[in-house]
Every structure is written in structure tokens, then in C-alpha cells.
mmCIF file of C-alpha atoms and ligand atoms in Angstrom:
data_model
loop_
_atom_site.group_PDB
_atom_site.id
_atom_site.type_symbol
_atom_site.label_atom_id
_atom_site.label_comp_id
_atom_site.label_asym_id
_atom_site.label_seq_id
_atom_site.Cartn_x
_atom_site.Cartn_y
_atom_site.Cartn_z
ATOM 1 C CA UNK A 96 -3.921 -4.888 -8.872
ATOM 2 C CA UNK A 97 -2.547 -3.346 -12.120
ATOM 3 C CA UNK A 98 0.973 -2.726 -13.142
ATOM 4 C CA UNK A 99 2.555 0.490 -14.292
ATOM 5 C CA UNK A 100 6.070 0.181 -15.330
ATOM 6 C CA UNK A 101 8.657 2.953 -14.630
ATOM 7 C CA UNK A 102 11.112 3.070 -17.535
ATOM 8 C CA UNK A 103 13.695 5.486 -15.833
ATOM 9 C CA UNK A 104 16.499 3.060 -15.563
ATOM 10 C CA UNK A 105 16.520 2.054 -19.242
ATOM 11 C CA UNK A 106 17.427 5.619 -19.646
ATOM 12 C CA UNK A 107 20.052 5.286 -16.878
ATOM 13 C CA UNK A 108 21.632 2.552 -18.928
ATOM 14 C CA UNK A 109 21.698 4.580 -21.927
ATOM 15 C CA UNK A 110 23.216 7.493 -20.327
ATOM 16 C CA UNK A 111 25.949 5.472 -18.770
ATOM 17 C CA UNK A 112 27.694 5.582 -22.048
ATOM 18 C CA UNK A 113 26.075 8.720 -23.530
ATOM 19 C CA UNK A 114 24.602 6.489 -26.360
ATOM 20 C CA UNK A 115 21.196 6.461 -27.738
ATOM 21 C CA UNK A 116 20.430 2.825 -26.684
ATOM 22 C CA UNK A 117 18.632 1.436 -24.973
ATOM 23 C CA UNK A 118 15.804 3.580 -25.599
ATOM 24 C CA UNK A 119 13.188 4.104 -22.827
ATOM 25 C CA UNK A 120 10.521 4.753 -25.639
ATOM 26 C CA UNK A 121 11.208 1.274 -27.021
ATOM 27 C CA UNK A 122 11.002 -0.139 -23.391
ATOM 28 C CA UNK A 123 7.598 1.636 -22.886
ATOM 29 C CA UNK A 124 6.167 0.206 -26.118
ATOM 30 C CA UNK A 125 7.250 -3.401 -25.323
ATOM 31 C CA UNK A 126 6.059 -2.933 -21.647
ATOM 32 C CA UNK A 127 2.571 -2.113 -22.897
ATOM 33 C CA UNK A 128 2.322 -4.652 -25.401
ATOM 34 C CA UNK A 129 3.275 -7.217 -22.632
ATOM 35 C CA UNK A 130 0.299 -5.877 -20.628
ATOM 36 C CA UNK A 131 1.410 -3.152 -18.568
ATOM 37 C CA UNK A 132 -1.563 -0.659 -17.660
ATOM 38 C CA UNK A 133 0.627 2.465 -17.506
ATOM 39 C CA UNK A 134 4.091 3.885 -18.212
ATOM 40 C CA UNK A 135 5.868 5.991 -15.585
ATOM 41 C CA UNK A 136 8.826 8.335 -15.897
ATOM 42 C CA UNK A 137 10.393 10.688 -13.724
ATOM 43 C CA UNK A 138 11.793 13.891 -15.276
ATOM 44 C CA UNK A 139 14.326 15.106 -12.728
ATOM 45 C CA UNK A 140 15.637 18.607 -12.451
ATOM 46 C CA UNK A 141 19.132 17.188 -13.418
ATOM 47 C CA UNK A 142 17.872 15.026 -16.178
ATOM 48 C CA UNK A 143 19.911 12.089 -14.807
ATOM 49 C CA UNK A 144 17.934 9.618 -16.561
ATOM 50 C CA UNK A 145 14.751 10.628 -18.471
ATOM 51 C CA UNK A 146 15.233 13.652 -20.510
ATOM 52 C CA UNK A 147 12.979 16.085 -22.395
ATOM 53 C CA UNK A 148 13.105 14.207 -25.608
ATOM 54 C CA UNK A 149 12.083 11.029 -23.910
ATOM 55 C CA UNK A 150 9.006 12.558 -22.377
ATOM 56 C CA UNK A 151 7.827 14.103 -25.506
ATOM 57 C CA UNK A 152 8.150 10.837 -27.437
ATOM 58 C CA UNK A 153 6.825 8.836 -24.497
ATOM 59 C CA UNK A 154 3.702 11.089 -24.641
ATOM 60 C CA UNK A 155 3.392 10.489 -28.347
ATOM 61 C CA UNK A 156 3.616 6.639 -28.266
ATOM 62 C CA UNK A 157 2.102 5.540 -24.977
ATOM 63 C CA UNK A 158 -1.405 4.387 -25.380
ATOM 64 C CA UNK A 159 -2.240 3.302 -21.920
ATOM 65 C CA UNK A 160 -1.512 5.973 -19.279
ATOM 66 C CA UNK A 161 1.568 8.221 -18.985
ATOM 67 C CA UNK A 162 2.465 9.065 -15.532
ATOM 68 C CA UNK A 163 4.813 11.898 -15.257
ATOM 69 C CA UNK A 164 6.839 11.915 -11.851
ATOM 70 C CA UNK A 165 8.140 15.400 -11.109
ATOM 71 C CA UNK A 166 9.121 17.899 -8.132
ATOM 72 C CA UNK A 167 6.582 20.654 -7.821
ATOM 73 C CA UNK A 168 8.624 23.440 -9.504
ATOM 74 C CA UNK A 169 7.493 26.031 -11.903
ATOM 75 C CA UNK A 170 9.685 24.501 -14.706
ATOM 76 C CA UNK A 171 8.169 21.117 -14.295
ATOM 77 C CA UNK A 172 4.499 22.612 -14.182
ATOM 78 C CA UNK A 173 5.264 24.374 -17.650
ATOM 79 C CA UNK A 174 6.611 21.125 -19.040
ATOM 80 C CA UNK A 175 3.552 19.098 -17.814
ATOM 81 C CA UNK A 176 1.159 21.516 -19.032
ATOM 82 C CA UNK A 177 2.733 21.618 -22.476
ATOM 83 C CA UNK A 178 3.279 17.837 -22.708
ATOM 84 C CA UNK A 179 0.005 16.814 -21.071
ATOM 85 C CA UNK A 180 0.702 13.614 -19.431
ATOM 86 C CA UNK A 181 -2.394 11.518 -18.231
ATOM 87 C CA UNK A 182 -1.284 11.895 -14.637
ATOM 88 C CA UNK A 183 1.272 14.093 -12.675
ATOM 89 C CA UNK A 184 2.713 12.413 -9.667
ATOM 90 C CA UNK A 185 4.429 15.005 -7.253
ATOM 91 C CA UNK A 186 7.565 13.582 -5.595
ATOM 92 C CA UNK A 187 10.024 15.208 -3.216
ATOM 93 C CA UNK A 188 13.269 15.550 -5.119
ATOM 94 C CA UNK A 189 16.972 16.143 -3.691
ATOM 95 C CA UNK A 190 20.031 16.348 -5.958
ATOM 96 C CA UNK A 191 21.988 14.092 -4.030
ATOM 97 C CA UNK A 192 19.569 11.072 -3.516
ATOM 98 C CA UNK A 193 20.001 7.985 -5.552
ATOM 99 C CA UNK A 194 16.240 7.687 -5.729
ATOM 100 C CA UNK A 195 13.190 9.360 -4.202
ATOM 101 C CA UNK A 196 13.783 8.813 -0.494
ATOM 102 C CA UNK A 197 10.633 9.784 1.479
ATOM 103 C CA UNK A 198 7.052 10.863 0.687
ATOM 104 C CA UNK A 199 6.165 14.716 0.090
ATOM 105 C CA UNK A 200 5.914 16.599 3.215
ATOM 106 C CA UNK A 201 2.462 17.955 2.190
ATOM 107 C CA UNK A 202 1.873 19.784 5.468
ATOM 108 C CA UNK A 203 4.867 21.984 4.995
ATOM 109 C CA UNK A 204 4.069 22.979 1.336
ATOM 110 C CA UNK A 205 0.252 22.799 1.699
ATOM 111 C CA UNK A 206 -0.659 26.458 0.512
ATOM 112 C CA UNK A 207 1.677 26.148 -2.481
ATOM 113 C CA UNK A 208 0.498 22.617 -3.396
ATOM 114 C CA UNK A 209 -3.175 23.459 -3.485
ATOM 115 C CA UNK A 210 -2.608 26.172 -6.294
ATOM 116 C CA UNK A 211 -0.123 23.893 -8.071
ATOM 117 C CA UNK A 212 -2.684 21.012 -8.208
ATOM 118 C CA UNK A 213 -5.457 23.527 -9.264
ATOM 119 C CA UNK A 214 -3.404 24.847 -12.156
ATOM 120 C CA UNK A 215 -2.822 21.314 -13.367
ATOM 121 C CA UNK A 216 -6.393 20.482 -12.964
ATOM 122 C CA UNK A 217 -7.428 23.526 -15.095
ATOM 123 C CA UNK A 218 -5.331 21.957 -17.844
ATOM 124 C CA UNK A 219 -7.048 18.728 -17.586
ATOM 125 C CA UNK A 220 -4.152 16.922 -15.818
ATOM 126 C CA UNK A 221 -5.052 15.002 -12.452
ATOM 127 C CA UNK A 222 -2.493 15.083 -9.639
ATOM 128 C CA UNK A 223 -1.246 12.103 -7.481
ATOM 129 C CA UNK A 224 0.762 12.808 -4.337
ATOM 130 C CA UNK A 225 3.497 10.486 -3.284
ATOM 131 C CA UNK A 226 3.195 10.203 0.406
ATOM 132 C CA UNK A 227 3.914 8.130 3.557
ATOM 133 C CA UNK A 228 0.880 5.649 4.605
ATOM 134 C CA UNK A 229 -0.229 7.899 7.606
ATOM 135 C CA UNK A 230 -3.530 9.561 8.206
ATOM 136 C CA UNK A 231 -2.352 13.162 8.166
ATOM 137 C CA UNK A 232 -0.910 13.385 4.720
ATOM 138 C CA UNK A 233 -3.827 11.258 3.315
ATOM 139 C CA UNK A 234 -6.292 13.672 4.812
ATOM 140 C CA UNK A 235 -4.233 16.719 3.489
ATOM 141 C CA UNK A 236 -4.008 15.257 0.080
ATOM 142 C CA UNK A 237 -7.837 15.007 -0.136
ATOM 143 C CA UNK A 238 -8.171 18.683 1.147
ATOM 144 C CA UNK A 239 -5.736 19.862 -1.409
ATOM 145 C CA UNK A 240 -7.703 18.539 -4.308
ATOM 146 C CA UNK A 241 -5.571 15.743 -5.466
ATOM 147 C CA UNK A 242 -7.245 12.854 -7.302
ATOM 148 C CA UNK A 243 -4.848 10.232 -6.441
ATOM 149 C CA UNK A 244 -2.375 9.283 -3.722
ATOM 150 C CA UNK A 245 0.699 6.864 -4.103
ATOM 151 C CA UNK A 246 1.359 5.221 -0.961
ATOM 152 C CA UNK A 247 5.187 5.010 -0.347
ATOM 153 C CA UNK A 248 6.195 1.404 0.054
ATOM 154 C CA UNK A 249 9.805 1.866 0.537
ATOM 155 C CA UNK A 250 9.506 1.015 4.425
ATOM 156 C CA UNK A 251 7.533 -2.156 3.451
ATOM 157 C CA UNK A 252 10.146 -3.207 1.033
ATOM 158 C CA UNK A 253 13.040 -2.992 3.316
ATOM 159 C CA UNK A 254 11.649 -4.829 6.482
ATOM 160 C CA UNK A 255 12.834 -8.283 6.972
ATOM 161 C CA UNK A 256 11.008 -9.998 9.906
ATOM 162 C CA UNK A 257 7.552 -11.388 9.497
ATOM 163 C CA UNK A 258 6.083 -9.344 12.307
ATOM 164 C CA UNK A 259 7.466 -6.252 10.895
ATOM 165 C CA UNK A 260 6.167 -6.959 7.433
ATOM 166 C CA UNK A 261 2.917 -7.732 8.944
ATOM 167 C CA UNK A 262 2.514 -4.555 10.658
ATOM 168 C CA UNK A 263 3.623 -2.507 7.702
ATOM 169 C CA UNK A 264 1.097 -4.314 5.577
ATOM 170 C CA UNK A 265 -1.652 -3.387 8.114
ATOM 171 C CA UNK A 266 -0.485 0.239 8.049
ATOM 172 C CA UNK A 267 -0.665 0.269 4.302
ATOM 173 C CA UNK A 268 -4.198 -1.357 4.203
ATOM 174 C CA UNK A 269 -5.473 1.122 6.723
ATOM 175 C CA UNK A 270 -4.004 4.086 4.811
ATOM 176 C CA UNK A 271 -5.591 2.681 1.472
ATOM 177 C CA UNK A 272 -8.902 2.187 3.130
ATOM 178 C CA UNK A 273 -8.703 5.900 4.385
ATOM 179 C CA UNK A 274 -7.757 7.198 0.949
ATOM 180 C CA UNK A 275 -10.598 5.398 -0.659
ATOM 181 C CA UNK A 276 -13.053 6.660 2.133
ATOM 182 C CA UNK A 277 -11.996 10.185 1.402
ATOM 183 C CA UNK A 278 -12.762 9.834 -2.390
ATOM 184 C CA UNK A 279 -9.144 9.502 -3.440
ATOM 185 C CA UNK A 280 -7.742 6.837 -5.729
ATOM 186 C CA UNK A 281 -5.027 4.890 -4.374
ATOM 187 C CA UNK A 282 -1.806 3.536 -5.960
ATOM 188 C CA UNK A 283 1.497 2.599 -4.492
ATOM 189 C CA UNK A 284 5.050 2.062 -5.265
ATOM 190 C CA UNK A 285 8.822 2.046 -4.385
ATOM 191 C CA UNK A 286 11.092 -0.978 -3.717
ATOM 192 C CA UNK A 287 8.459 -3.336 -4.859
ATOM 193 C CA UNK A 288 9.819 -6.636 -6.387
ATOM 194 C CA UNK A 289 9.089 -10.024 -7.507
ATOM 195 C CA UNK A 290 9.187 -11.348 -3.884
ATOM 196 C CA UNK A 291 7.558 -8.701 -1.889
ATOM 197 C CA UNK A 292 4.414 -7.967 -4.161
ATOM 198 C CA UNK A 293 3.230 -11.605 -3.149
ATOM 199 C CA UNK A 294 1.636 -10.519 0.131
ATOM 200 C CA UNK A 295 1.104 -6.794 -0.995
ATOM 201 C CA UNK A 296 -1.056 -7.685 -3.833
ATOM 202 C CA UNK A 297 -3.981 -8.568 -1.444
ATOM 203 C CA UNK A 298 -4.552 -4.934 -0.429
ATOM 204 C CA UNK A 299 -7.909 -4.487 -2.424
ATOM 205 C CA UNK A 300 -8.026 -0.702 -2.044
ATOM 206 C CA UNK A 301 -4.686 -0.128 -3.891
ATOM 207 C CA UNK A 302 -5.588 -0.346 -7.632
ATOM 208 C CA UNK A 303 -1.983 -0.313 -9.125
ATOM 209 C CA UNK A 304 1.569 -0.446 -8.362
ATOM 210 C CA UNK A 305 4.466 1.520 -10.051
ATOM 211 C CA UNK A 306 7.459 -0.647 -10.319
ATOM 212 C CA UNK A 307 10.889 0.388 -11.848
ATOM 213 C CA UNK A 308 14.134 -0.837 -10.516
ATOM 214 C CA UNK A 309 13.336 -4.615 -9.807
ATOM 215 C CA UNK A 310 11.443 -4.835 -13.214
ATOM 216 C CA UNK A 311 14.083 -3.165 -15.324
ATOM 217 C CA UNK A 312 16.799 -5.240 -13.524
ATOM 218 C CA UNK A 313 15.057 -8.453 -14.346
ATOM 219 C CA UNK A 314 14.431 -7.191 -17.901
ATOM 220 C CA UNK A 315 18.127 -6.885 -18.310
ATOM 221 C CA UNK A 316 18.391 -10.696 -17.916
ATOM 222 C CA UNK A 317 15.025 -11.975 -19.406
ATOM 223 C CA UNK A 318 13.778 -9.095 -21.631
ATOM 224 C CA UNK A 319 11.237 -6.557 -20.781
ATOM 225 C CA UNK A 320 8.329 -8.397 -22.077
ATOM 226 C CA UNK A 321 8.963 -11.499 -20.005
ATOM 227 C CA UNK A 322 9.585 -9.457 -16.937
ATOM 228 C CA UNK A 323 6.432 -7.233 -17.359
ATOM 229 C CA UNK A 324 4.416 -10.504 -17.906
ATOM 230 C CA UNK A 325 5.890 -12.185 -14.905
ATOM 231 C CA UNK A 326 5.072 -9.321 -12.640
ATOM 232 C CA UNK A 327 1.512 -9.020 -13.967
ATOM 233 C CA UNK A 328 0.972 -12.847 -13.193
ATOM 234 C CA UNK A 329 2.396 -12.288 -9.631
ATOM 235 C CA UNK A 330 -0.108 -9.473 -8.984
ATOM 236 C CA UNK A 331 -3.068 -11.058 -10.516
HETATM 237 N N1 LIG B 446 6.967 5.642 -7.359
HETATM 238 C C1 LIG B 446 7.622 6.720 -7.046
HETATM 239 C C2 LIG B 446 6.994 7.905 -6.687
HETATM 240 C C3 LIG B 446 9.047 6.745 -7.319
HETATM 241 O O1 LIG B 446 9.745 7.851 -7.199
HETATM 242 C C4 LIG B 446 9.563 5.487 -7.930
HETATM 243 C C5 LIG B 446 11.064 5.533 -8.064
HETATM 244 O O2 LIG B 446 11.324 6.405 -9.322
HETATM 245 C C6 LIG B 446 8.998 4.493 -7.946
HETATM 246 C C7 LIG B 446 7.520 4.505 -7.619
HETATM 247 C C8 LIG B 446 9.471 3.073 -8.240
HETATM 248 O O3 LIG B 446 10.408 2.733 -7.473
HETATM 249 P P1 LIG B 446 11.322 1.441 -7.748
HETATM 250 O O4 LIG B 446 12.143 1.896 -8.772
HETATM 251 O O5 LIG B 446 11.926 1.124 -6.516
HETATM 252 O O6 LIG B 446 10.383 0.309 -8.283
#
């Protein structure tokens, strides 16, 4: 299972003092040098962490794969078409949330998403939909023309008992298999950390995980190269 590193919280730390350091662009370079397969950033409507300058510089320096997480708004579509990330991951976004809370309600926004995904595709940008690991959103994602799905692992990461964890792993395994069967590429993320990836990594149909908070938290103590290498070792 490959690792994509989300550098949003390097920008959170920078913005806490309205300074220019630490720089998410430096973090991305170091994470790539340590073996990350991709860099992820979320340009939020309120620019609370990553800003437009970061995105443009990340596009210029990232050599693996730049995954732009964003809400499906017109503003973001224009930015994506201009910047041309290697992948756009569409996520739900609420101003008051601390982090992305649930998967996209693809059923509710189905007609709008279809043309949104088609527009991005026309400009050579593949789309991933961040969804719950359930049959319905996975089937809708395939029908909408998305190339990827990102399965939401938030619930998995919060469960405590062995039985609950086991059941959620089964749910994720089934969801990943369905996605692959429908021709989708399957990745996953949210809340994954150095403890809970141990069992998770055995889901063969999930090709990559996107990890931010836990990795950047560790990077604050041991450095981002070490934090990235340790996670890659756990995932392999
Ligand atoms: N995937 C998506 C779609 C996300 O929105 C986030 C959070 O930005 C992540 C993965 C990473 O989650 P975490 O920071 O908990 O590792």
C-alpha cells in the first residue's frame, strides 16, 4: 500500500503566527525524498491552511503526484483547471468543521457532479470522490465517471473494540472490492495513524492511503523524513 502525505497542517502551523515558516512546499519536497508516492493538499474556501500560493508552488515542485482536495464549487474548478493537479479529490466542506467530517453525499448532488467530473476530465484531470465505504455511493461514483474513490476511514479510526474494528475492516474490504469490480481505482484516508494502519494495510484492493494529521504530528517531533519513512515501513 502506497503513502500520499497531506501537508495541510504544516500550513496550519505557519498560519498560526502569520509567518512564512514552516513551508508546506519544503515539507512536500522532504516527504517525496523520503519515499512518499504523492502529496495531498486541501485548498479550502476559507484558506485556513493551504493558500493559492502554496498550491501553485506545490504544482511546480511535486514530482510524484499532486492530489488537490477541494469542494465541488465553481471557484475551485477554475483553480484546478488552471493549476492542473494530477488528481482532484472532491470532498464535502463546511466552514465550521475542524476537518472533513463525512463522505460526499453523491446521491444528492449526482447531476451536478456528473458535469463537474466531465469538465475536469476534458482538461485532463482525473477525479476521486471521497465517500463512505457503502455500496450505493460506490455505484454512483462509477456511474458519474469518477476514476478513483477515496474510502472514508474516519469511522474505522475511531473504533475501540476488537469486534467493532474487525467489522469495519470487513466493510472497507467489501467496499474496496466492489470499487475495483466496477473499474474504479481505490484509495482511502482520514484518521489513519501509526497504530491503526497495521491491520488496515492488508486490504489489497486499496492501493494508497492519504495521511495528514498523524504524520505531521509525528514530523513535529522526529522530522518529516523520519515520519514518512516510518509510515512507509508500516504500510509495506
Ligand atoms: N483524505 C481526505 C479526503 C481528507 O479530507 C483528509 C483530511 O484533510 C485526509 C484524507 C487526511 O486525514 P488525516 O489528516 O486525519 O490523516
